[in-house]
Amino acid sequence: MAGGRGALIVLEGMDRAGKSTQSRRLVQALQAAGHRADLLRFPERTTEIGRLIGAYLSRERELEDHVVHLLFSANRWEHVTSMKEKLHQGITLVVDRYAFSGVAFTSAKENFCLEWCKQPDVGLPKPDLILFLQLSPEEAAARGNFGRERYENGPFQKKVLQSFHHLMNEKTLNWKTMDASKSIEDLHREIKTVAEKTMQEVKDKPLGELWK
Ligand code: T5A
Ligand code: NA
């Protein structure tokens, strides 16, 4: 393919770290610089599965913990065909949360191990870059709207952070930790620089499979 494939770039981090803000800014900046880039987010709440997840998160409905975990994973799998098509057409995908959130949140619950949590997402397109937006729970709580949805409480968030640290120790994945306490603009500039470098590096490399 002439221009090569697009990069799969994931933003992860604690709630309120600025993942959605930075994902949007990155896609806009890449497009403005003449790159082809699209924004994705998980959960993608517009599908049937996504609406069920949305109702669970807003506490409109209860679901058994294993069921919710598998639904979050299914919500990623239902987008895999279109993700692969876009990447192979040379479109870079910026993804607001991915399988790492899935594993970190469920494994923070009682009686869930990391290995069980990873299985449903094994084989998803493997990110070329995972940016972990780091922010202390105190700084996160000081940002808007914290505490309305399920999972948005301090003790649970601390367990989620521990799970993320376990996942970040895996050297087969390209994690980069970013200081999310910086201003939106400063953080954006840093993210754009690493993203463009990754896009250049992976364009002639095959797309990998996650945790395989
Ligand atoms: N989940 C998710 C699972 O359990 N399993 C899964 O598989 C997946 C994918 C929903 C929940 O689902 C869980 C994790 C979550 O609990 P969501 O819809 O992504 O996930 O959550 P949201 O509530 O939409 O987003 P977050 O709380 O994670 O926030 P963001 O996206 O990190 O932060 P953002 O950009 O919305 O910013 C938050 C606020 O801070 C300000 C913004 O203006 C905004 O007001 N802000 C800054 N302020 C100062 N300095 C900066 N640098 C700032 N950047 C942003
Ligand atoms: Na978000």
Short mmCIF file of N, CA and C and ligand atoms in Angstrom, two decimals, residues 12-22 24 41-43 45 53 56-57 68-69 72-73 75-76 96-103 105-106 121 133 143-146 149-152 157 180-185 187, ligand 1:
data_model
loop_
_atom_site.label_atom_id
_atom_site.label_comp_id
_atom_site.label_asym_id
_atom_site.label_seq_id
_atom_site.Cartn_x
_atom_site.Cartn_y
_atom_site.Cartn_z
N GLU A 12 -5.55 5.73 27.58
CA GLU A 12 -6.09 5.14 28.80
C GLU A 12 -5.74 6.05 29.97
N GLY A 13 -6.27 5.71 31.13
CA GLY A 13 -5.96 6.51 32.31
C GLY A 13 -7.13 6.49 33.26
N MET A 14 -6.93 7.13 34.39
CA MET A 14 -7.98 7.16 35.39
C MET A 14 -9.14 8.03 34.91
N ASP A 15 -10.30 7.83 35.53
CA ASP A 15 -11.45 8.67 35.22
C ASP A 15 -11.06 10.14 35.42
N ARG A 16 -11.52 10.99 34.51
CA ARG A 16 -11.29 12.44 34.54
C ARG A 16 -9.86 12.88 34.21
N ALA A 17 -9.03 11.95 33.72
CA ALA A 17 -7.65 12.32 33.41
C ALA A 17 -7.55 13.17 32.15
N GLY A 18 -8.64 13.22 31.36
CA GLY A 18 -8.63 14.02 30.13
C GLY A 18 -8.54 13.20 28.86
N LYS A 19 -8.87 11.92 28.94
CA LYS A 19 -8.78 11.03 27.77
C LYS A 19 -9.65 11.52 26.61
N SER A 20 -10.91 11.85 26.90
CA SER A 20 -11.81 12.27 25.81
C SER A 20 -11.38 13.62 25.22
N THR A 21 -11.00 14.55 26.11
CA THR A 21 -10.53 15.87 25.65
C THR A 21 -9.32 15.70 24.73
N GLN A 22 -8.34 14.89 25.16
CA GLN A 22 -7.11 14.74 24.39
C GLN A 22 -7.32 13.91 23.11
N ARG A 24 -10.04 13.84 21.25
CA ARG A 24 -10.65 14.76 20.27
C ARG A 24 -9.62 15.74 19.71
N ARG A 41 -14.36 5.48 20.54
CA ARG A 41 -14.37 5.43 21.99
C ARG A 41 -15.03 4.13 22.43
N PHE A 42 -14.53 3.62 23.56
CA PHE A 42 -15.18 2.46 24.18
C PHE A 42 -15.47 2.78 25.64
N PRO A 43 -16.67 2.50 26.18
CA PRO A 43 -17.75 1.89 25.43
C PRO A 43 -18.28 2.82 24.33
N ARG A 45 -21.45 3.73 22.96
CA ARG A 45 -22.78 3.55 23.54
C ARG A 45 -23.93 3.56 22.53
N ILE A 53 -24.76 -1.23 28.09
CA ILE A 53 -23.64 -0.80 28.93
C ILE A 53 -23.92 0.59 29.51
N TYR A 56 -26.28 0.39 32.32
CA TYR A 56 -25.60 -0.16 33.49
C TYR A 56 -24.76 0.92 34.18
N LEU A 57 -24.00 1.67 33.40
CA LEU A 57 -23.11 2.68 33.99
C LEU A 57 -23.88 3.80 34.68
N VAL A 68 -21.38 -8.07 32.42
CA VAL A 68 -20.95 -6.72 32.03
C VAL A 68 -19.57 -6.76 31.39
N HIS A 69 -18.67 -7.53 31.99
CA HIS A 69 -17.32 -7.62 31.44
C HIS A 69 -17.36 -8.12 29.99
N PHE A 72 -18.70 -5.43 27.59
CA PHE A 72 -17.69 -4.42 27.23
C PHE A 72 -16.77 -4.97 26.14
N SER A 73 -16.36 -6.25 26.29
CA SER A 73 -15.49 -6.86 25.28
C SER A 73 -16.22 -7.01 23.95
N ASN A 75 -18.53 -5.25 22.80
CA ASN A 75 -18.67 -3.91 22.23
C ASN A 75 -17.39 -3.50 21.46
N ARG A 76 -16.24 -4.04 21.87
CA ARG A 76 -15.03 -3.80 21.08
C ARG A 76 -15.02 -4.70 19.85
N ASP A 96 -10.38 6.19 22.53
CA ASP A 96 -10.61 6.68 23.89
C ASP A 96 -11.05 5.48 24.75
N ARG A 97 -10.13 4.85 25.48
CA ARG A 97 -10.28 3.62 26.27
C ARG A 97 -10.38 2.39 25.36
N TYR A 98 -9.82 1.26 25.89
CA TYR A 98 -9.80 0.02 25.11
C TYR A 98 -9.81 -1.15 26.09
N ALA A 99 -9.24 -2.28 25.71
CA ALA A 99 -9.30 -3.48 26.54
C ALA A 99 -8.66 -3.28 27.92
N PHE A 100 -7.72 -2.34 28.03
CA PHE A 100 -7.02 -2.13 29.31
C PHE A 100 -7.97 -1.59 30.37
N SER A 101 -8.87 -0.69 29.96
CA SER A 101 -9.92 -0.25 30.89
C SER A 101 -10.79 -1.44 31.26
N GLY A 102 -11.11 -2.26 30.27
CA GLY A 102 -11.95 -3.42 30.52
C GLY A 102 -11.36 -4.30 31.61
N VAL A 103 -10.07 -4.62 31.47
CA VAL A 103 -9.41 -5.49 32.44
C VAL A 103 -9.23 -4.78 33.78
N PHE A 105 -10.89 -2.33 35.23
CA PHE A 105 -12.11 -2.10 36.02
C PHE A 105 -12.69 -3.40 36.56
N THR A 106 -12.79 -4.44 35.72
CA THR A 106 -13.37 -5.68 36.24
C THR A 106 -12.46 -6.33 37.26
N ASP A 121 -10.64 -10.39 25.35
CA ASP A 121 -10.05 -9.37 24.46
C ASP A 121 -8.79 -9.86 23.73
N LEU A 133 -2.68 8.37 30.70
CA LEU A 133 -2.78 9.71 31.27
C LEU A 133 -2.85 9.59 32.79
N ARG A 143 -11.87 17.67 39.25
CA ARG A 143 -12.40 18.02 37.91
C ARG A 143 -13.90 17.75 37.84
N GLY A 144 -14.55 18.24 36.81
CA GLY A 144 -16.01 18.26 36.74
C GLY A 144 -16.73 16.92 36.86
N ASN A 145 -17.92 16.93 37.46
CA ASN A 145 -18.88 15.82 37.41
C ASN A 145 -18.46 14.51 38.04
N PHE A 146 -17.43 14.50 38.85
CA PHE A 146 -16.97 13.24 39.39
C PHE A 146 -17.98 12.69 40.39
N GLU A 149 -21.47 8.48 37.93
CA GLU A 149 -21.63 7.16 37.35
C GLU A 149 -21.06 6.07 38.26
N ARG A 150 -21.45 4.85 37.95
CA ARG A 150 -20.90 3.68 38.61
C ARG A 150 -19.37 3.71 38.50
N TYR A 151 -18.65 3.20 39.46
CA TYR A 151 -17.19 3.11 39.52
C TYR A 151 -16.51 4.43 39.92
N GLU A 152 -17.27 5.55 39.99
CA GLU A 152 -16.61 6.82 40.25
C GLU A 152 -16.52 7.09 41.75
N GLN A 157 -11.33 3.44 42.49
CA GLN A 157 -10.36 4.00 41.53
C GLN A 157 -8.92 3.63 41.90
N ALA A 180 -0.84 13.97 33.26
CA ALA A 180 -2.14 14.57 32.89
C ALA A 180 -2.51 15.77 33.76
N SER A 181 -1.61 16.15 34.68
CA SER A 181 -1.90 17.35 35.48
C SER A 181 -1.50 18.63 34.73
N LYS A 182 -0.82 18.46 33.60
CA LYS A 182 -0.44 19.61 32.78
C LYS A 182 -1.66 20.27 32.14
N SER A 183 -1.47 21.45 31.54
CA SER A 183 -2.59 22.12 30.87
C SER A 183 -3.01 21.30 29.65
N ILE A 184 -4.25 21.47 29.24
CA ILE A 184 -4.78 20.75 28.07
C ILE A 184 -3.85 20.96 26.87
N GLU A 185 -3.40 22.19 26.66
CA GLU A 185 -2.59 22.53 25.49
C GLU A 185 -1.20 21.89 25.55
N LEU A 187 -0.23 19.23 27.29
CA LEU A 187 -0.36 17.78 27.17
C LEU A 187 -0.65 17.41 25.70
N1 T5A B 1 -15.21 0.77 31.53
C1 T5A B 1 -14.83 1.13 30.27
C2 T5A B 1 -15.24 -0.59 31.94
O1 T5A B 1 -15.59 -0.91 33.08
N2 T5A B 1 -14.88 -1.54 31.02
C3 T5A B 1 -14.49 -1.22 29.74
O2 T5A B 1 -14.17 -2.14 28.95
C4 T5A B 1 -14.47 0.17 29.35
C5 T5A B 1 -14.06 0.55 27.95
C6 T5A B 1 -17.20 4.77 31.27
C7 T5A B 1 -16.85 3.82 32.37
O3 T5A B 1 -16.74 2.50 31.86
C8 T5A B 1 -15.68 1.81 32.47
C9 T5A B 1 -14.70 2.88 32.80
C10 T5A B 1 -15.56 4.08 33.13
O4 T5A B 1 -15.87 4.07 34.51
P1 T5A B 1 -16.18 6.70 29.84
O5 T5A B 1 -17.47 6.84 29.13
O6 T5A B 1 -14.94 6.76 29.04
O7 T5A B 1 -16.11 5.29 30.62
O8 T5A B 1 -16.07 7.72 31.07
P2 T5A B 1 -16.32 9.26 31.07
O9 T5A B 1 -16.97 9.49 32.38
O10 T5A B 1 -16.93 9.77 29.84
O11 T5A B 1 -14.85 9.84 30.98
P3 T5A B 1 -13.77 9.96 32.09
O12 T5A B 1 -14.33 10.16 33.44
O13 T5A B 1 -12.86 8.80 31.96
O14 T5A B 1 -13.02 11.29 31.74
P4 T5A B 1 -11.87 11.62 30.68
O15 T5A B 1 -12.30 11.28 29.32
O16 T5A B 1 -10.57 11.06 31.14
O17 T5A B 1 -11.74 13.18 30.89
P5 T5A B 1 -12.40 14.37 30.04
O18 T5A B 1 -11.57 14.66 28.87
O19 T5A B 1 -13.82 14.09 29.84
O20 T5A B 1 -12.19 15.53 31.09
C11 T5A B 1 -12.84 15.53 32.36
C12 T5A B 1 -12.97 16.97 32.87
O21 T5A B 1 -11.67 17.52 33.12
C13 T5A B 1 -11.41 18.65 32.29
C14 T5A B 1 -12.41 18.57 31.16
O22 T5A B 1 -12.70 19.83 30.63
C15 T5A B 1 -13.62 17.93 31.85
O23 T5A B 1 -14.35 18.88 32.56
N3 T5A B 1 -10.02 18.56 31.84
C16 T5A B 1 -8.98 19.25 32.36
N4 T5A B 1 -8.93 20.17 33.34
C17 T5A B 1 -7.70 20.68 33.64
N5 T5A B 1 -6.56 20.33 33.01
C18 T5A B 1 -6.57 19.42 32.01
N6 T5A B 1 -5.42 19.05 31.38
C19 T5A B 1 -7.83 18.83 31.67
N7 T5A B 1 -8.20 17.89 30.74
C20 T5A B 1 -9.52 17.74 30.87
#
